[in-house]
Coordinates of C-alpha atoms in Angstrom, one line a residue:
Chain A
X1 CA -16.4 -4.5 -19.7
X2 CA -13.6 -5.6 -17.4
X3 CA -15.8 -7.8 -15.2
X4 CA -17.4 -9.5 -18.2
X5 CA -14.0 -10.1 -19.9
X6 CA -12.8 -11.7 -16.6
X7 CA -15.9 -14.0 -16.4
X8 CA -15.6 -15.0 -20.0
X9 CA -11.9 -15.8 -19.7
X10 CA -12.7 -18.0 -16.7
X11 CA -15.4 -19.9 -18.8
X12 CA -13.2 -20.2 -21.8
X13 CA -10.4 -21.9 -19.8
X14 CA -12.9 -23.6 -17.5
X15 CA -10.8 -22.6 -14.6
X16 CA -11.3 -19.9 -12.0
X17 CA -7.7 -19.9 -10.9
X18 CA -5.6 -16.8 -10.7
X19 CA -1.9 -17.5 -10.8
X20 CA -0.3 -15.6 -7.9
X21 CA 3.2 -14.3 -8.8
X22 CA 4.7 -13.6 -5.4
X23 CA 8.4 -14.4 -5.9
X24 CA 10.7 -14.6 -2.9
X25 CA 14.4 -15.2 -3.2
X26 CA 14.0 -18.8 -1.8
X27 CA 11.1 -19.7 -4.2
X28 CA 13.3 -19.6 -7.2
X29 CA 15.2 -22.7 -8.4
X30 CA 18.9 -22.3 -7.6
X31 CA 19.8 -22.9 -11.3
X32 CA 18.0 -19.7 -12.1
X33 CA 19.4 -17.6 -9.3
X34 CA 22.9 -18.8 -9.9
X35 CA 22.9 -17.7 -13.5
X36 CA 22.1 -14.1 -12.5
X37 CA 24.3 -14.1 -9.4
X38 CA 27.2 -15.2 -11.6
X39 CA 26.7 -12.0 -13.6
X40 CA 25.8 -9.5 -11.0
X41 CA 26.9 -10.9 -7.6
X42 CA 24.6 -11.1 -4.6
X43 CA 22.8 -7.9 -5.5
X44 CA 19.3 -6.6 -6.1
X45 CA 20.1 -6.5 -9.8
X46 CA 20.8 -10.3 -9.8
X47 CA 17.5 -10.9 -8.0
X48 CA 15.6 -8.7 -10.4
X49 CA 17.0 -10.8 -13.3
X50 CA 16.1 -14.0 -11.6
X51 CA 12.5 -12.8 -10.7
X52 CA 12.0 -11.7 -14.3
X53 CA 13.1 -15.0 -15.8
X54 CA 11.0 -17.0 -13.3
X55 CA 7.8 -15.0 -13.6
X56 CA 7.9 -14.7 -17.4
X57 CA 8.6 -18.4 -17.7
X58 CA 5.7 -19.3 -15.4
X59 CA 3.3 -17.0 -17.4
X60 CA 4.4 -18.6 -20.7
X61 CA 3.9 -22.1 -19.3
X62 CA 0.5 -21.5 -17.8
X63 CA -1.0 -19.1 -20.4
X64 CA -3.5 -21.7 -21.7
X65 CA -4.4 -23.0 -18.3
X66 CA -5.3 -19.9 -16.2
X67 CA -7.3 -16.9 -17.1
X68 CA -5.6 -14.4 -14.8
X69 CA -2.4 -13.5 -13.0
X70 CA -1.9 -11.6 -9.8
X71 CA 1.3 -9.7 -9.0
X72 CA 2.0 -9.3 -5.3
X73 CA 3.5 -5.8 -5.3
X74 CA 5.3 -6.3 -2.0
X75 CA 7.6 -8.9 -3.5
X76 CA 8.7 -6.6 -6.3
X77 CA 9.0 -3.5 -4.0
X78 CA 11.4 -5.6 -1.9
X79 CA 13.8 -5.4 -4.8
X80 CA 13.5 -1.6 -5.1
X81 CA 12.7 0.4 -8.2
X82 CA 14.3 -2.2 -10.5
X83 CA 11.9 -4.8 -8.9
X84 CA 9.0 -2.5 -9.7
X85 CA 10.2 -2.4 -13.3
X86 CA 10.2 -6.2 -13.4
X87 CA 6.5 -6.0 -12.3
X88 CA 5.7 -3.3 -14.9
X89 CA 7.2 -5.5 -17.7
X90 CA 5.4 -8.5 -16.2
X91 CA 2.0 -6.7 -16.5
X92 CA 2.7 -5.8 -20.1
X93 CA 3.7 -9.4 -20.9
X94 CA 0.7 -10.9 -19.2
X95 CA -1.6 -8.6 -21.1
X96 CA 0.2 -9.5 -24.3
X97 CA -0.6 -13.2 -23.5
X98 CA -4.2 -12.3 -23.1
X99 CA -4.3 -12.8 -19.3
X100 CA -6.3 -10.6 -17.0
X101 CA -3.9 -8.8 -14.7
X102 CA -4.5 -8.0 -11.0
X103 CA -1.9 -6.0 -9.0
X104 CA -2.2 -6.9 -5.4
X105 CA -1.1 -3.7 -3.7
X106 CA -3.8 -3.3 -1.1
X107 CA -3.6 0.5 -1.5
X108 CA -5.7 3.0 0.3
X109 CA -5.3 6.6 1.3
X110 CA -7.2 10.0 1.5
X111 CA -8.9 10.9 -1.8
X112 CA -6.2 13.2 -3.3
X113 CA -3.6 10.5 -2.6
X114 CA -5.7 7.7 -3.9
X115 CA -5.9 9.6 -7.2
X116 CA -2.1 9.1 -7.4
X117 CA -2.3 5.4 -6.6
X118 CA -5.1 4.9 -9.1
X119 CA -3.1 6.8 -11.7
X120 CA -0.1 4.5 -11.0
X121 CA -2.0 1.1 -11.2
X122 CA -5.2 1.6 -13.2
X123 CA -5.4 5.1 -14.8
X124 CA -3.0 7.5 -16.4
X125 CA -0.5 10.1 -15.1
X126 CA -0.9 13.5 -16.7
X127 CA 2.3 15.1 -18.1
X128 CA 1.3 18.3 -19.8
X129 CA -1.3 17.3 -22.3
X130 CA -0.2 13.7 -22.3
X131 CA -2.0 11.0 -20.3
X132 CA 0.6 8.3 -19.7
X133 CA -0.1 4.7 -18.6
X134 CA 2.1 3.5 -15.7
X135 CA 1.6 0.0 -14.4
X136 CA -1.8 -0.2 -16.2
X137 CA -3.2 -3.4 -14.7
X138 CA -6.8 -4.6 -15.2
X139 CA -7.5 -4.5 -11.5
X140 CA -6.0 -3.5 -8.1
X141 CA -6.7 -4.6 -4.6
X142 CA -7.7 -1.8 -2.3
X143 CA -7.9 -1.4 1.5
X144 CA -11.2 -0.1 2.9
X145 CA -10.0 1.5 6.2
X146 CA -10.2 5.1 5.0
X147 CA -13.7 4.9 3.7
X148 CA -15.4 5.9 0.5
X149 CA -13.4 9.0 -0.4
X150 CA -10.5 6.6 -0.8
X151 CA -12.5 4.5 -3.1
X152 CA -13.8 7.3 -5.4
X153 CA -10.7 8.0 -7.5
X154 CA -10.3 4.2 -8.2
X155 CA -14.0 4.0 -9.3
X156 CA -13.5 6.9 -11.6
X157 CA -10.7 5.1 -13.3
X158 CA -12.7 1.9 -13.4
X159 CA -15.2 3.8 -15.5
X160 CA -12.8 5.8 -17.6
X161 CA -10.3 3.1 -18.4
X162 CA -12.6 0.0 -17.9
X163 CA -10.8 -1.4 -14.8
X164 CA -11.8 -3.2 -11.6
X165 CA -11.0 -3.1 -7.9
X166 CA -11.1 -5.8 -5.3
X167 CA -11.6 -4.3 -1.9
X168 CA -10.4 -6.2 1.2
X169 CA -13.4 -7.5 3.1
X170 CA -12.4 -10.7 4.9
X171 CA -8.8 -11.7 4.5
X172 CA -7.3 -15.2 4.7
X173 CA -4.9 -14.6 7.7
X174 CA -5.6 -15.7 11.3
X175 CA -5.5 -12.2 12.8
X176 CA -8.1 -10.9 10.3
X177 CA -10.6 -11.6 13.1
X178 CA -9.0 -8.8 15.2
X179 CA -10.5 -5.9 13.2
X180 CA -12.6 -7.5 10.5
X181 CA -14.8 -9.5 12.9
X182 CA -15.3 -6.8 15.5
X183 CA -19.1 -6.4 15.9
X184 CA -20.4 -3.2 14.4
X185 CA -24.0 -2.8 15.3
X186 CA -25.5 -6.2 14.7
X187 CA -22.9 -7.6 12.3
X188 CA -19.2 -8.2 12.0
X189 CA -17.3 -5.3 10.4
X190 CA -16.5 -7.2 7.2
X191 CA -20.2 -7.4 6.3
X192 CA -20.5 -3.6 6.8
X193 CA -17.5 -3.1 4.5
X194 CA -19.0 -5.5 1.9
X195 CA -22.2 -3.4 2.0
X196 CA -20.2 -0.2 1.4
X197 CA -18.4 -1.7 -1.6
X198 CA -21.7 -2.8 -3.1
X199 CA -23.2 0.6 -2.7
X200 CA -20.1 2.3 -4.1
X201 CA -20.1 0.2 -7.2
X202 CA -23.8 -0.3 -7.9
X203 CA -23.6 1.8 -11.1
X204 CA -20.8 -0.4 -12.5
X205 CA -22.6 -3.7 -13.2
X206 CA -21.7 -6.0 -16.2
X207 CA -24.0 -8.2 -18.2
X208 CA -23.7 -11.1 -15.8
X209 CA -24.9 -9.1 -12.9
X210 CA -21.5 -8.7 -11.2
X211 CA -20.1 -5.3 -10.4
X212 CA -16.6 -3.9 -11.3
X213 CA -16.1 -3.5 -7.5
X214 CA -15.2 -7.0 -6.3
X215 CA -14.1 -8.0 -2.9
X216 CA -11.3 -10.1 -1.3
X217 CA -12.7 -12.9 0.8
X218 CA -10.4 -15.7 2.0
X219 CA -10.8 -19.4 1.3
X220 CA -9.8 -20.1 4.9
X221 CA -13.2 -18.6 6.1
X222 CA -15.9 -20.8 4.5
X223 CA -18.6 -19.4 6.8
X224 CA -17.8 -15.8 5.9
X225 CA -17.7 -16.8 2.2
X226 CA -21.1 -18.3 2.4
X227 CA -22.5 -15.3 4.3
X228 CA -21.0 -12.8 1.9
X229 CA -22.4 -14.7 -1.1
X230 CA -25.8 -14.7 0.5
X231 CA -25.6 -11.0 1.3
X232 CA -24.2 -10.0 -2.1
X233 CA -25.0 -11.9 -5.3
X234 CA -23.7 -8.9 -7.2
X235 CA -20.1 -9.0 -5.8
X236 CA -17.3 -10.9 -7.5
X237 CA -14.9 -12.5 -5.1
X238 CA -11.1 -12.7 -5.2
X239 CA -10.3 -15.6 -3.0
X240 CA -6.8 -16.0 -1.5
X241 CA -5.8 -18.7 0.9
X242 CA -6.3 -21.8 -1.2
X243 CA -3.8 -24.6 -0.7
X244 CA -0.8 -23.9 1.5
X245 CA -2.8 -21.5 3.7
X246 CA -5.3 -24.3 4.3
X247 CA -8.3 -23.5 2.1
X248 CA -9.8 -26.5 0.3
X249 CA -11.8 -26.8 -2.9
X250 CA -15.0 -27.8 -1.1
X251 CA -14.6 -24.7 1.2
X252 CA -14.8 -22.5 -1.8
X253 CA -18.0 -23.9 -3.3
X254 CA -20.2 -21.3 -1.5
X255 CA -18.3 -18.5 -3.2
X256 CA -19.8 -19.5 -6.6
X257 CA -23.3 -19.0 -8.0
X258 CA -25.5 -21.6 -9.6
X259 CA -23.9 -20.9 -13.0
X260 CA -20.4 -21.7 -11.5
X261 CA -19.5 -18.0 -11.6
X262 CA -18.6 -15.4 -9.0
X263 CA -15.0 -16.0 -7.9
X264 CA -11.4 -16.1 -8.8
X265 CA -9.3 -18.4 -6.6
X266 CA -5.7 -17.4 -6.1
X267 CA -2.8 -19.9 -5.8
X268 CA 0.7 -18.7 -5.5
X269 CA 3.0 -21.0 -3.6
X270 CA 1.1 -24.2 -4.4
X271 CA 1.7 -23.6 -8.1
X272 CA 5.0 -21.6 -8.3
X273 CA 6.8 -23.7 -5.7
X274 CA 5.5 -27.1 -6.9
X275 CA 9.0 -27.8 -8.2
X276 CA 10.2 -27.9 -4.6
X277 CA 7.8 -30.7 -3.6
X278 CA 8.3 -32.7 -6.7
X279 CA 12.0 -32.4 -6.5
X280 CA 12.5 -31.3 -10.0
X281 CA 14.4 -28.4 -11.5
X282 CA 11.8 -28.0 -14.3
X283 CA 9.7 -25.5 -12.3
X284 CA 7.5 -24.6 -15.3
X285 CA 6.4 -28.2 -15.8
X286 CA 5.8 -28.7 -12.1
X287 CA 3.7 -25.5 -12.1
X288 CA 1.6 -26.7 -15.0
X289 CA 0.9 -30.0 -13.4
X290 CA 0.0 -28.3 -10.1
X291 CA -2.3 -25.8 -11.9
X292 CA -4.0 -28.6 -13.8
X293 CA -4.6 -30.5 -10.6
X294 CA -6.0 -27.5 -8.9
X295 CA -8.3 -26.8 -11.9
X296 CA -9.6 -30.4 -11.7
X297 CA -10.2 -30.2 -7.9
X298 CA -12.1 -27.0 -8.4
X299 CA -14.1 -28.5 -11.2
X300 CA -15.2 -31.3 -8.9
X301 CA -16.3 -29.0 -6.1
X302 CA -17.9 -26.3 -8.4
X303 CA -20.2 -26.5 -11.3
X304 CA -18.1 -25.3 -14.2
Chain B
X1 CA 16.6 4.5 19.5
X2 CA 14.5 5.8 16.6
X3 CA 11.7 7.3 18.7
X4 CA 14.2 9.1 20.9
X5 CA 16.2 10.4 17.9
X6 CA 12.9 11.7 16.5
X7 CA 11.9 13.4 19.8
X8 CA 15.4 15.0 20.2
X9 CA 15.4 16.3 16.6
X10 CA 12.1 18.0 17.3
X11 CA 13.5 19.6 20.5
X12 CA 16.6 20.7 18.8
X13 CA 14.7 22.4 16.0
X14 CA 11.9 23.5 18.4
X15 CA 9.6 22.4 15.7
X16 CA 7.3 19.3 15.5
X17 CA 6.6 19.8 11.8
X18 CA 7.2 17.0 9.3
X19 CA 7.7 18.3 5.7
X20 CA 5.4 16.3 3.5
X21 CA 6.9 15.7 0.1
X22 CA 3.8 14.8 -1.9
X23 CA 4.6 16.2 -5.4
X24 CA 1.9 16.3 -8.1
X25 CA 2.6 17.5 -11.6
X26 CA 0.6 20.8 -11.0
X27 CA 2.5 21.6 -7.7
X28 CA 5.7 22.2 -9.4
X29 CA 6.6 25.6 -10.7
X30 CA 6.4 25.7 -14.5
X31 CA 10.0 26.9 -14.7
X32 CA 11.1 23.6 -13.2
X33 CA 8.8 21.4 -15.3
X34 CA 9.7 23.2 -18.5
X35 CA 13.4 22.6 -18.1
X36 CA 12.8 18.9 -18.0
X37 CA 10.1 18.8 -20.6
X38 CA 12.5 20.6 -23.0
X39 CA 14.9 17.7 -22.6
X40 CA 12.5 14.7 -22.4
X41 CA 9.2 15.9 -23.8
X42 CA 5.9 15.2 -22.0
X43 CA 7.1 12.0 -20.5
X44 CA 7.3 10.3 -17.1
X45 CA 11.1 10.8 -17.4
X46 CA 10.6 14.6 -17.5
X47 CA 8.3 14.5 -14.5
X48 CA 10.8 12.3 -12.7
X49 CA 13.5 14.9 -13.3
X50 CA 11.2 17.8 -12.2
X51 CA 10.1 15.9 -9.0
X52 CA 13.8 15.2 -8.1
X53 CA 14.8 18.8 -8.5
X54 CA 11.8 20.1 -6.6
X55 CA 12.0 17.7 -3.7
X56 CA 15.8 17.9 -3.3
X57 CA 15.6 21.8 -3.4
X58 CA 12.9 21.8 -0.7
X59 CA 14.8 19.5 1.5
X60 CA 18.0 21.6 1.2
X61 CA 16.0 24.8 1.9
X62 CA 14.3 23.5 4.9
X63 CA 17.0 21.3 6.5
X64 CA 17.6 23.6 9.4
X65 CA 13.9 24.3 10.0
X66 CA 12.2 20.9 10.1
X67 CA 13.3 17.7 11.9
X68 CA 11.7 15.2 9.6
X69 CA 10.3 14.6 6.1
X70 CA 7.6 12.4 4.8
X71 CA 7.5 10.9 1.3
X72 CA 4.0 10.1 0.1
X73 CA 4.8 6.9 -1.8
X74 CA 1.7 7.2 -4.1
X75 CA 3.1 10.3 -5.7
X76 CA 6.3 8.6 -6.7
X77 CA 4.6 5.4 -7.8
X78 CA 2.4 7.5 -10.1
X79 CA 5.6 8.1 -12.1
X80 CA 6.4 4.3 -12.3
X81 CA 9.7 2.6 -11.3
X82 CA 11.7 5.8 -12.2
X83 CA 9.5 7.7 -9.7
X84 CA 10.2 5.1 -7.0
X85 CA 13.9 5.7 -7.8
X86 CA 13.5 9.4 -7.2
X87 CA 11.9 8.5 -3.8
X88 CA 14.8 6.1 -3.0
X89 CA 17.4 8.8 -3.8
X90 CA 15.3 11.3 -1.8
X91 CA 15.4 9.1 1.3
X92 CA 19.2 8.8 1.0
X93 CA 19.6 12.6 0.6
X94 CA 17.3 13.3 3.6
X95 CA 19.2 11.0 5.8
X96 CA 22.4 12.6 4.6
X97 CA 20.9 15.9 5.7
X98 CA 20.2 14.5 9.1
X99 CA 16.5 14.4 8.7
X100 CA 14.2 11.7 10.1
X101 CA 12.5 10.0 7.1
X102 CA 9.0 8.6 7.0
X103 CA 7.7 6.8 4.0
X104 CA 3.9 7.1 3.9
X105 CA 3.0 3.9 2.1
X106 CA 0.1 2.7 4.3
X107 CA 1.1 -0.8 3.6
X108 CA -0.5 -3.9 5.1
X109 CA -1.0 -7.5 4.1
X110 CA -0.8 -11.0 5.5
X111 CA 2.3 -11.8 7.5
X112 CA 4.5 -13.4 4.8
X113 CA 3.7 -10.5 2.5
X114 CA 4.3 -7.8 5.1
X115 CA 7.8 -9.3 5.5
X116 CA 8.4 -8.3 1.9
X117 CA 7.0 -4.8 2.5
X118 CA 9.1 -4.4 5.7
X119 CA 12.2 -5.5 3.8
X120 CA 11.5 -2.9 1.2
X121 CA 10.9 0.1 3.4
X122 CA 12.5 -0.6 6.8
X123 CA 14.6 -3.8 6.8
X124 CA 16.8 -5.6 4.3
X125 CA 16.3 -7.9 1.4
X126 CA 18.3 -11.1 1.5
X127 CA 20.4 -12.0 -1.7
X128 CA 22.4 -15.1 -0.9
X129 CA 24.4 -14.2 2.2
X130 CA 24.0 -10.5 1.6
X131 CA 21.4 -8.4 3.5
X132 CA 20.7 -5.4 1.2
X133 CA 18.9 -2.1 2.2
X134 CA 16.3 -1.1 -0.3
X135 CA 14.3 2.1 0.5
X136 CA 15.6 2.1 4.1
X137 CA 13.5 4.8 5.7
X138 CA 13.4 5.5 9.5
X139 CA 9.6 4.8 9.6
X140 CA 6.7 3.5 7.5
X141 CA 3.0 4.1 7.8
X142 CA 1.0 0.9 8.1
X143 CA -2.7 -0.1 7.7
X144 CA -4.3 -2.1 10.5
X145 CA -7.1 -3.8 8.7
X146 CA -5.4 -7.2 8.6
X147 CA -4.6 -7.4 12.3
X148 CA -1.5 -8.2 14.3
X149 CA 0.1 -10.8 12.0
X150 CA 0.5 -8.0 9.5
X151 CA 2.2 -5.9 12.1
X152 CA 4.6 -8.5 13.4
X153 CA 7.2 -8.4 10.6
X154 CA 7.4 -4.6 10.8
X155 CA 7.9 -4.8 14.5
X156 CA 10.7 -7.3 14.0
X157 CA 12.5 -4.9 11.7
X158 CA 11.8 -2.0 14.2
X159 CA 13.9 -4.0 16.7
X160 CA 16.6 -5.3 14.4
X161 CA 17.2 -2.2 12.4
X162 CA 16.0 0.4 14.9
X163 CA 13.0 1.7 12.9
X164 CA 9.5 2.9 13.7
X165 CA 5.9 2.4 12.3
X166 CA 2.9 4.7 12.4
X167 CA -0.2 2.7 12.2
X168 CA -3.4 4.3 10.8
X169 CA -5.9 4.8 13.6
X170 CA -8.0 7.9 12.8
X171 CA -7.3 9.5 9.5
X172 CA -7.9 13.1 8.5
X173 CA -10.3 12.5 5.7
X174 CA -14.1 13.0 5.9
X175 CA -15.1 9.4 5.2
X176 CA -12.8 8.1 7.8
X177 CA -16.0 7.9 10.0
X178 CA -17.4 5.2 7.8
X179 CA -15.1 2.4 9.1
X180 CA -13.0 4.0 11.9
X181 CA -16.0 5.3 13.9
X182 CA -18.2 2.3 13.7
X183 CA -19.0 1.2 17.3
X184 CA -17.1 -1.9 18.2
X185 CA -18.4 -3.0 21.7
X186 CA -18.5 0.2 23.7
X187 CA -16.0 2.3 21.7
X188 CA -15.4 3.5 18.2
X189 CA -13.2 1.1 16.2
X190 CA -10.3 3.5 16.1
X191 CA -9.8 3.3 19.8
X192 CA -9.8 -0.5 19.6
X193 CA -7.0 -0.3 17.0
X194 CA -5.0 2.2 19.1
X195 CA -5.2 -0.3 21.9
X196 CA -3.9 -3.1 19.6
X197 CA -1.0 -1.0 18.5
X198 CA -0.1 -0.1 22.0
X199 CA -0.2 -3.8 23.0
X200 CA 1.9 -4.9 20.0
X201 CA 4.6 -2.3 20.7
X202 CA 4.7 -2.3 24.5
X203 CA 8.2 -3.9 24.5
X204 CA 9.6 -1.1 22.2
X205 CA 9.6 1.9 24.5
X206 CA 12.2 4.6 24.4
X207 CA 13.6 6.8 27.2
X208 CA 10.9 9.4 27.0
X209 CA 8.1 6.8 27.5
X210 CA 7.0 6.7 23.9
X211 CA 6.9 3.5 21.9
X212 CA 8.4 2.8 18.5
X213 CA 4.8 2.0 17.3
X214 CA 3.2 5.3 16.7
X215 CA -0.2 6.0 15.3
X216 CA -1.7 8.3 12.6
X217 CA -4.4 10.6 14.1
X218 CA -5.7 13.5 12.0
X219 CA -5.6 17.2 12.9
X220 CA -9.1 17.5 11.6
X221 CA -10.4 15.4 14.5
X222 CA -9.5 17.3 17.7
X223 CA -12.0 15.3 19.9
X224 CA -10.4 12.0 18.7
X225 CA -6.9 13.4 19.2
X226 CA -7.8 14.4 22.8
X227 CA -9.4 11.0 23.5
X228 CA -6.4 9.1 22.0
X229 CA -3.9 11.1 24.0
X230 CA -5.9 10.4 27.2
X231 CA -6.1 6.7 26.4
X232 CA -2.4 6.3 25.4
X233 CA 0.2 8.5 26.8
X234 CA 2.7 6.1 25.4
X235 CA 1.8 6.5 21.7
X236 CA 3.5 9.0 19.5
X237 CA 1.2 10.7 17.0
X238 CA 1.8 11.4 13.3
X239 CA -0.8 14.1 12.6
X240 CA -1.8 14.8 9.0
X241 CA -4.5 17.3 8.0
X242 CA -3.0 20.6 9.3
X243 CA -3.5 23.6 7.1
X244 CA -5.2 23.1 3.8
X245 CA -7.2 20.1 5.1
X246 CA -8.6 22.4 7.8
X247 CA -6.7 21.4 11.0
X248 CA -5.5 24.4 13.1
X249 CA -2.7 24.8 15.6
X250 CA -5.0 25.0 18.6
X251 CA -6.8 21.8 17.5
X252 CA -3.5 20.1 17.8
X253 CA -2.6 21.1 21.3
X254 CA -4.3 18.0 22.9
X255 CA -2.0 15.7 20.9
X256 CA 1.0 17.0 23.0
X257 CA 2.0 16.1 26.5
X258 CA 3.0 18.5 29.3
X259 CA 6.6 18.6 28.1
X260 CA 5.4 19.6 24.6
X261 CA 6.2 16.2 23.2
X262 CA 4.1 13.5 21.6
X263 CA 3.4 14.4 18.0
X264 CA 4.8 15.2 14.6
X265 CA 2.5 17.5 12.5
X266 CA 2.6 17.0 8.8
X267 CA 2.3 19.8 6.3
X268 CA 2.7 19.1 2.5
X269 CA 0.7 21.5 0.4
X270 CA 0.8 24.4 2.8
X271 CA 4.6 24.5 2.6
X272 CA 5.5 23.0 -0.7
X273 CA 2.9 25.0 -2.7
X274 CA 3.3 28.3 -0.8
X275 CA 4.9 29.7 -3.9
X276 CA 1.5 29.5 -5.6
X277 CA -0.2 31.7 -3.0
X278 CA 2.6 34.2 -2.8
X279 CA 2.9 34.4 -6.5
X280 CA 6.6 33.9 -6.6
X281 CA 8.8 31.5 -8.7
X282 CA 11.2 31.2 -5.7
X283 CA 9.4 28.1 -4.3
X284 CA 12.2 27.3 -1.8
X285 CA 12.0 30.7 -0.2
X286 CA 8.2 30.6 -0.1
X287 CA 8.4 27.2 1.5
X288 CA 10.9 28.4 4.2
X289 CA 8.6 31.3 5.0
X290 CA 5.6 29.1 5.2
X291 CA 7.4 26.5 7.4
X292 CA 8.7 29.2 9.8
X293 CA 5.1 30.6 10.0
X294 CA 3.8 27.2 10.8
X295 CA 6.5 26.6 13.5
X296 CA 5.6 29.9 15.1
X297 CA 1.9 29.1 15.1
X298 CA 2.6 25.7 16.7
X299 CA 4.9 27.2 19.3
X300 CA 2.1 29.5 20.4
X301 CA -0.4 26.7 20.7
X302 CA 2.0 24.1 22.2
X303 CA 4.5 24.4 25.0
X304 CA 7.8 23.8 23.1

């Protein structure tokens, strides 16, 4: 079951880090970009080639260190359909390396449209009698603003194709307070949403007690993390905001249970752009060192 | 200015309908699908060809009737990168026909990621010194759950490239009540969000008094439409839910101002799948008739 596979991969690698693959043109070492620009000029095609080389190299370099990768869909969409193709190939490659793959698309719509999103990222698209995989990740991030009929098609594919969703509850950005912390009844909105996610996924529990419907809860909000863990021992957390956004290892401890389980901590810039800080062109080596450092920091703060 | 161009296009065609291009495999006449399946088998490539033929034919047929088209991104994503390429070409073609183009992607993320989404759908992607358009629509739908730092990059591109956003406020689906109607202080959440959108876009007003930051407010919620119009004479509405989802012309009247301005009413299935109801294979003709009927119904209910 997807959630159990994820938990076991984390335990095998003794590391709850998810490698965030969020390339931007200025994240990529000039030596990589220049090679592709020389061939294709200053075009989307050149950037697509540079992103592919960069992302595949990082996955190869970190395959034994991290249990999971997260593709930030926006970054690939910004390069157009050819960028989406880089993401699609990246997902295939990651699965080939045995990594758990999350697509961070934060999708959400009315039910009939969510069916199409779910077909794209988790399920299958029907062509005549054929059921065809498209991006086929292990998990997708989902936005809760449209309520449960948005969630239903994703949950159906979680059952049929053994996938997961992570629903946005409390995000890591500053302005997350503006909507997510509005008081709804006696509680902030994000706690109401977490309750909805738990109810929607209650029939999808794995052997460690966690549901296939996880939530996104930011590292920059330790009080919210603590509250959510207390409210929902059954929800697995995807935690963004570690490192450059300000979240620290000790802030994350409340996200984990007494077995050291319960959360996956994302780091994108801190790992992928480590080459900039260390002043090296060997970005793969810089990323490995940064990822190992992060794993050791997390180990100290969390029982693993 | 984008919002003024939209209002003037509606007045020129005396029709506030936006043609929703939300293809699904079973929406397309078998005669179209079979042609592409004969060539490419039951593959995504065959569906991509069928979607392209169907969507382009509909746009050509309705170009003089409707002022705007809306691409439901999910439907194209469900066919993978090649489906996104059909959408990209569709946007180009629509603009070539003089239609106002909305991409319905309901995107939303933390600020640095929203920058990438905005580059993809409204702005430009930077490759060296070059600023490259990607999907380059006139407007994008945006999800408000992450607050104002999500909105900021989109608003920047609204200014720089003269674009619009429509932020989800009150959607047309049944479960929209679960989050959007939670009481926040003395009001339902959706009214708080509308207020945030109005504040964020207050410096982006066109000559008819409407802002470039519009909102999505469903036809299935006439009381909410009335309330939102009363609260916000400066917000332009994108109204889904007309027709097959249950919204009627008279339910929409409160969305419009005394000049007959203020909203764009989406219809996807009621127009694009009219061929199914009328039992004809001439889907373009069936769509024209359905669109003309809808325009006349709206005219009766709204001063235009």
